[in-house]
CSV table of C-alpha atoms in Angstrom, one decimal:
chain,number,residue,atom,x,y,z
A,147,UNK,CA,84.8,98.2,59.1
A,148,UNK,CA,86.8,99.9,61.8
A,149,UNK,CA,90.2,101.2,60.7
A,150,UNK,CA,92.1,103.7,62.9
A,151,UNK,CA,94.1,105.3,60.0
A,152,UNK,CA,93.5,106.6,56.6
A,153,UNK,CA,92.6,103.5,54.6
A,154,UNK,CA,95.5,102.0,52.7
A,155,UNK,CA,95.1,100.5,49.2
A,156,UNK,CA,94.4,97.0,50.6
A,157,UNK,CA,91.6,98.2,52.8
A,158,UNK,CA,90.1,100.2,49.9
A,159,UNK,CA,90.3,97.0,47.8
A,160,UNK,CA,88.3,95.1,50.4
A,161,UNK,CA,85.7,97.9,50.5
A,162,UNK,CA,85.4,98.0,46.7
A,163,UNK,CA,85.1,94.2,46.5
A,164,UNK,CA,82.2,94.3,49.0
A,165,UNK,CA,80.5,97.3,47.2
A,166,UNK,CA,80.8,95.8,43.7
A,167,UNK,CA,79.1,92.6,45.0
A,168,UNK,CA,76.2,94.5,46.7
A,169,UNK,CA,77.4,93.7,50.2
A,170,UNK,CA,76.4,96.6,52.5
A,171,UNK,CA,79.7,97.6,54.1
A,172,UNK,CA,80.9,100.7,55.8
A,173,UNK,CA,84.4,101.7,56.9
A,174,UNK,CA,84.8,104.1,59.8
A,175,UNK,CA,88.3,105.4,59.5
A,176,UNK,CA,90.6,107.8,61.4
A,177,UNK,CA,91.3,111.0,59.5
A,178,UNK,CA,94.1,112.8,61.3
A,179,UNK,CA,93.4,116.5,61.4
A,180,UNK,CA,96.9,117.8,60.8
A,181,UNK,CA,98.3,115.0,58.7
A,182,UNK,CA,99.8,115.8,55.3
A,183,UNK,CA,99.2,112.2,54.2
A,184,UNK,CA,96.0,111.9,52.2
A,185,UNK,CA,95.0,109.1,49.9
A,186,UNK,CA,93.1,109.8,46.7
A,187,UNK,CA,89.9,108.0,47.6
A,188,UNK,CA,87.3,107.6,44.8
A,189,UNK,CA,84.5,110.2,45.6
A,190,UNK,CA,81.7,107.7,44.9
A,191,UNK,CA,82.9,105.6,47.8
A,192,UNK,CA,83.0,108.5,50.2
A,193,UNK,CA,79.2,108.9,49.9
A,194,UNK,CA,78.5,105.1,50.0
A,195,UNK,CA,80.2,104.0,53.2
A,196,UNK,CA,83.6,105.5,53.8
A,197,UNK,CA,83.0,107.6,56.9
A,198,UNK,CA,85.9,109.6,58.4
A,199,UNK,CA,86.3,110.3,62.1
A,200,UNK,CA,88.5,113.3,62.6
A,201,UNK,CA,91.2,112.5,65.2
A,202,UNK,CA,94.3,114.0,66.6
A,203,UNK,CA,97.8,112.5,66.1
A,204,UNK,CA,98.0,110.0,68.9
A,205,UNK,CA,101.6,108.7,68.7
A,206,UNK,CA,103.0,108.3,72.2
A,207,UNK,CA,99.9,109.8,73.9
A,208,UNK,CA,98.0,107.2,75.9
A,209,UNK,CA,95.1,109.5,77.0
A,210,UNK,CA,94.5,110.8,73.5
A,211,UNK,CA,94.5,107.2,72.2
A,212,UNK,CA,91.9,106.2,74.7
A,213,UNK,CA,89.8,109.2,73.7
A,214,UNK,CA,90.0,108.2,70.1
A,215,UNK,CA,89.0,104.6,70.9
A,216,UNK,CA,86.0,106.2,72.6
A,217,UNK,CA,85.1,108.2,69.5
A,218,UNK,CA,85.2,105.1,67.4
A,219,UNK,CA,83.1,103.2,69.9
A,220,UNK,CA,80.4,106.0,69.9
A,221,UNK,CA,80.4,106.2,66.1
A,222,UNK,CA,80.3,102.4,65.5
A,223,UNK,CA,78.0,101.3,68.4
A,224,UNK,CA,74.9,102.6,66.6
A,225,UNK,CA,75.7,101.0,63.3
A,226,UNK,CA,73.7,97.9,62.2
A,227,UNK,CA,75.3,94.7,61.1
A,228,UNK,CA,78.4,92.8,62.0
A,229,UNK,CA,81.9,94.3,62.7
A,230,UNK,CA,85.0,94.0,60.6
A,231,UNK,CA,88.0,95.3,62.5
A,232,UNK,CA,91.6,96.0,61.4
A,233,UNK,CA,94.4,96.1,64.0
A,234,UNK,CA,94.2,95.4,67.8
A,235,UNK,CA,92.9,98.9,68.8
A,236,UNK,CA,89.8,98.5,66.6
A,237,UNK,CA,89.4,94.9,67.6
A,238,UNK,CA,89.2,96.2,71.2
A,239,UNK,CA,86.4,98.6,70.1
A,240,UNK,CA,84.6,95.8,68.3
A,241,UNK,CA,84.7,93.5,71.3
A,242,UNK,CA,83.2,96.2,73.5
A,243,UNK,CA,80.4,96.7,70.9
A,244,UNK,CA,79.9,92.9,70.7
A,245,UNK,CA,79.5,92.6,74.5
A,246,UNK,CA,77.1,95.6,74.6
A,247,UNK,CA,75.0,93.9,71.9
A,248,UNK,CA,74.6,90.8,74.0
A,249,UNK,CA,76.9,88.9,71.7
A,250,UNK,CA,74.5,89.3,68.8
A,251,UNK,CA,77.1,91.0,66.5
A,252,UNK,CA,79.8,89.0,64.9
A,253,UNK,CA,83.4,90.2,64.6
A,254,UNK,CA,85.5,89.6,61.6
A,255,UNK,CA,89.1,90.6,62.2
A,256,UNK,CA,91.9,91.2,59.7
A,257,UNK,CA,95.6,91.0,60.5
A,258,UNK,CA,97.7,93.0,58.0
A,259,UNK,CA,100.9,93.8,59.9
A,260,UNK,CA,103.5,92.4,62.2
A,261,UNK,CA,102.7,91.7,65.9
A,262,UNK,CA,103.8,93.5,69.0
A,263,UNK,CA,106.6,91.6,70.7
A,264,UNK,CA,105.5,92.6,74.2
A,265,UNK,CA,104.3,89.3,75.8
A,266,UNK,CA,101.5,91.1,77.8
A,267,UNK,CA,100.2,92.9,74.7
A,268,UNK,CA,100.3,89.6,72.8
A,269,UNK,CA,98.2,87.9,75.5
A,270,UNK,CA,95.6,90.7,75.5
A,271,UNK,CA,95.5,90.6,71.7
A,272,UNK,CA,94.9,86.8,71.7
A,273,UNK,CA,92.2,87.2,74.4
A,274,UNK,CA,90.4,89.8,72.2
A,275,UNK,CA,90.7,87.4,69.2
A,276,UNK,CA,88.7,84.8,71.1
A,277,UNK,CA,85.7,87.1,70.6
A,278,UNK,CA,85.9,86.9,66.8
A,279,UNK,CA,83.9,84.8,64.4
A,280,UNK,CA,86.6,84.7,61.7
A,281,UNK,CA,90.2,85.9,61.6
A,282,UNK,CA,91.7,86.8,58.2
A,283,UNK,CA,95.5,86.6,58.0
A,284,UNK,CA,97.2,88.3,55.1
A,285,UNK,CA,100.4,86.2,55.6
A,286,UNK,CA,100.4,82.5,56.3
A,287,UNK,CA,103.4,83.1,58.6
A,288,UNK,CA,101.2,85.2,60.9
A,289,UNK,CA,99.8,82.0,62.4
A,290,UNK,CA,103.1,81.5,64.1
A,291,UNK,CA,103.5,85.1,65.3
A,292,UNK,CA,99.9,86.1,66.1
A,293,UNK,CA,98.2,83.0,67.3
A,294,UNK,CA,100.7,82.6,70.1
A,295,UNK,CA,98.3,81.8,72.9
A,296,UNK,CA,95.1,79.7,72.4
A,297,UNK,CA,96.5,78.5,69.1
A,298,UNK,CA,94.2,75.5,68.8
A,299,UNK,CA,91.1,77.6,69.3
A,300,UNK,CA,92.2,80.6,67.1
A,301,UNK,CA,93.6,78.5,64.2
A,302,UNK,CA,90.1,77.1,63.6
A,303,UNK,CA,88.8,80.6,63.2
A,304,UNK,CA,91.5,81.7,60.8
A,305,UNK,CA,91.5,82.0,57.1
A,306,UNK,CA,94.4,83.1,54.9
A,307,UNK,CA,93.5,85.8,52.4
A,308,UNK,CA,96.1,87.4,50.1
A,309,UNK,CA,96.4,91.1,50.0
A,310,UNK,CA,94.3,91.0,46.8
A,311,UNK,CA,91.3,88.8,47.7
A,312,UNK,CA,88.7,87.2,45.5
A,313,UNK,CA,85.1,87.5,46.6
A,314,UNK,CA,85.1,83.8,47.3
A,315,UNK,CA,87.5,84.5,50.2
A,316,UNK,CA,84.8,86.6,51.9
A,317,UNK,CA,81.9,84.3,51.0
A,318,UNK,CA,83.4,81.8,53.4
A,319,UNK,CA,83.2,84.3,56.2
A,320,UNK,CA,79.6,85.2,55.3
A,321,UNK,CA,78.4,81.7,56.1
A,322,UNK,CA,80.4,81.3,59.3
């Protein structure tokens, strides 16, 4: 998994669900060096697939954000298996890795939050979603807001999963 922040409880739940069911899954996540926000992550998961990438605070700084995307790309490009991305920035990294792999790697993408209202960024986001194998939406209403362009194509790739999924939600993606 690619997650540009400290994993929130929903992301940790996804991780634990995979691990409990013997699915090899890693999450590369951004650990902000100077942040006071730290989640109490179960230590047994740190050694079994949660991998921090130390990053600077990037709010409002375009060049630093690009550098951090590069750090994630370098860290994730050598990993085996398919890609599970959270948020558009990590989807961008996953698409670059998929292209570099000769389209051998699949991308699973999870949308957890509200969309950017900028029409250009929405278009770029929708283009990136065309590279995915499956899109997980944590709100049924996200189909209206997120799948703004290419809706007929993207809706076929989409699956609603609640914020507390059962393993059966992910088995559907495994066979896609």
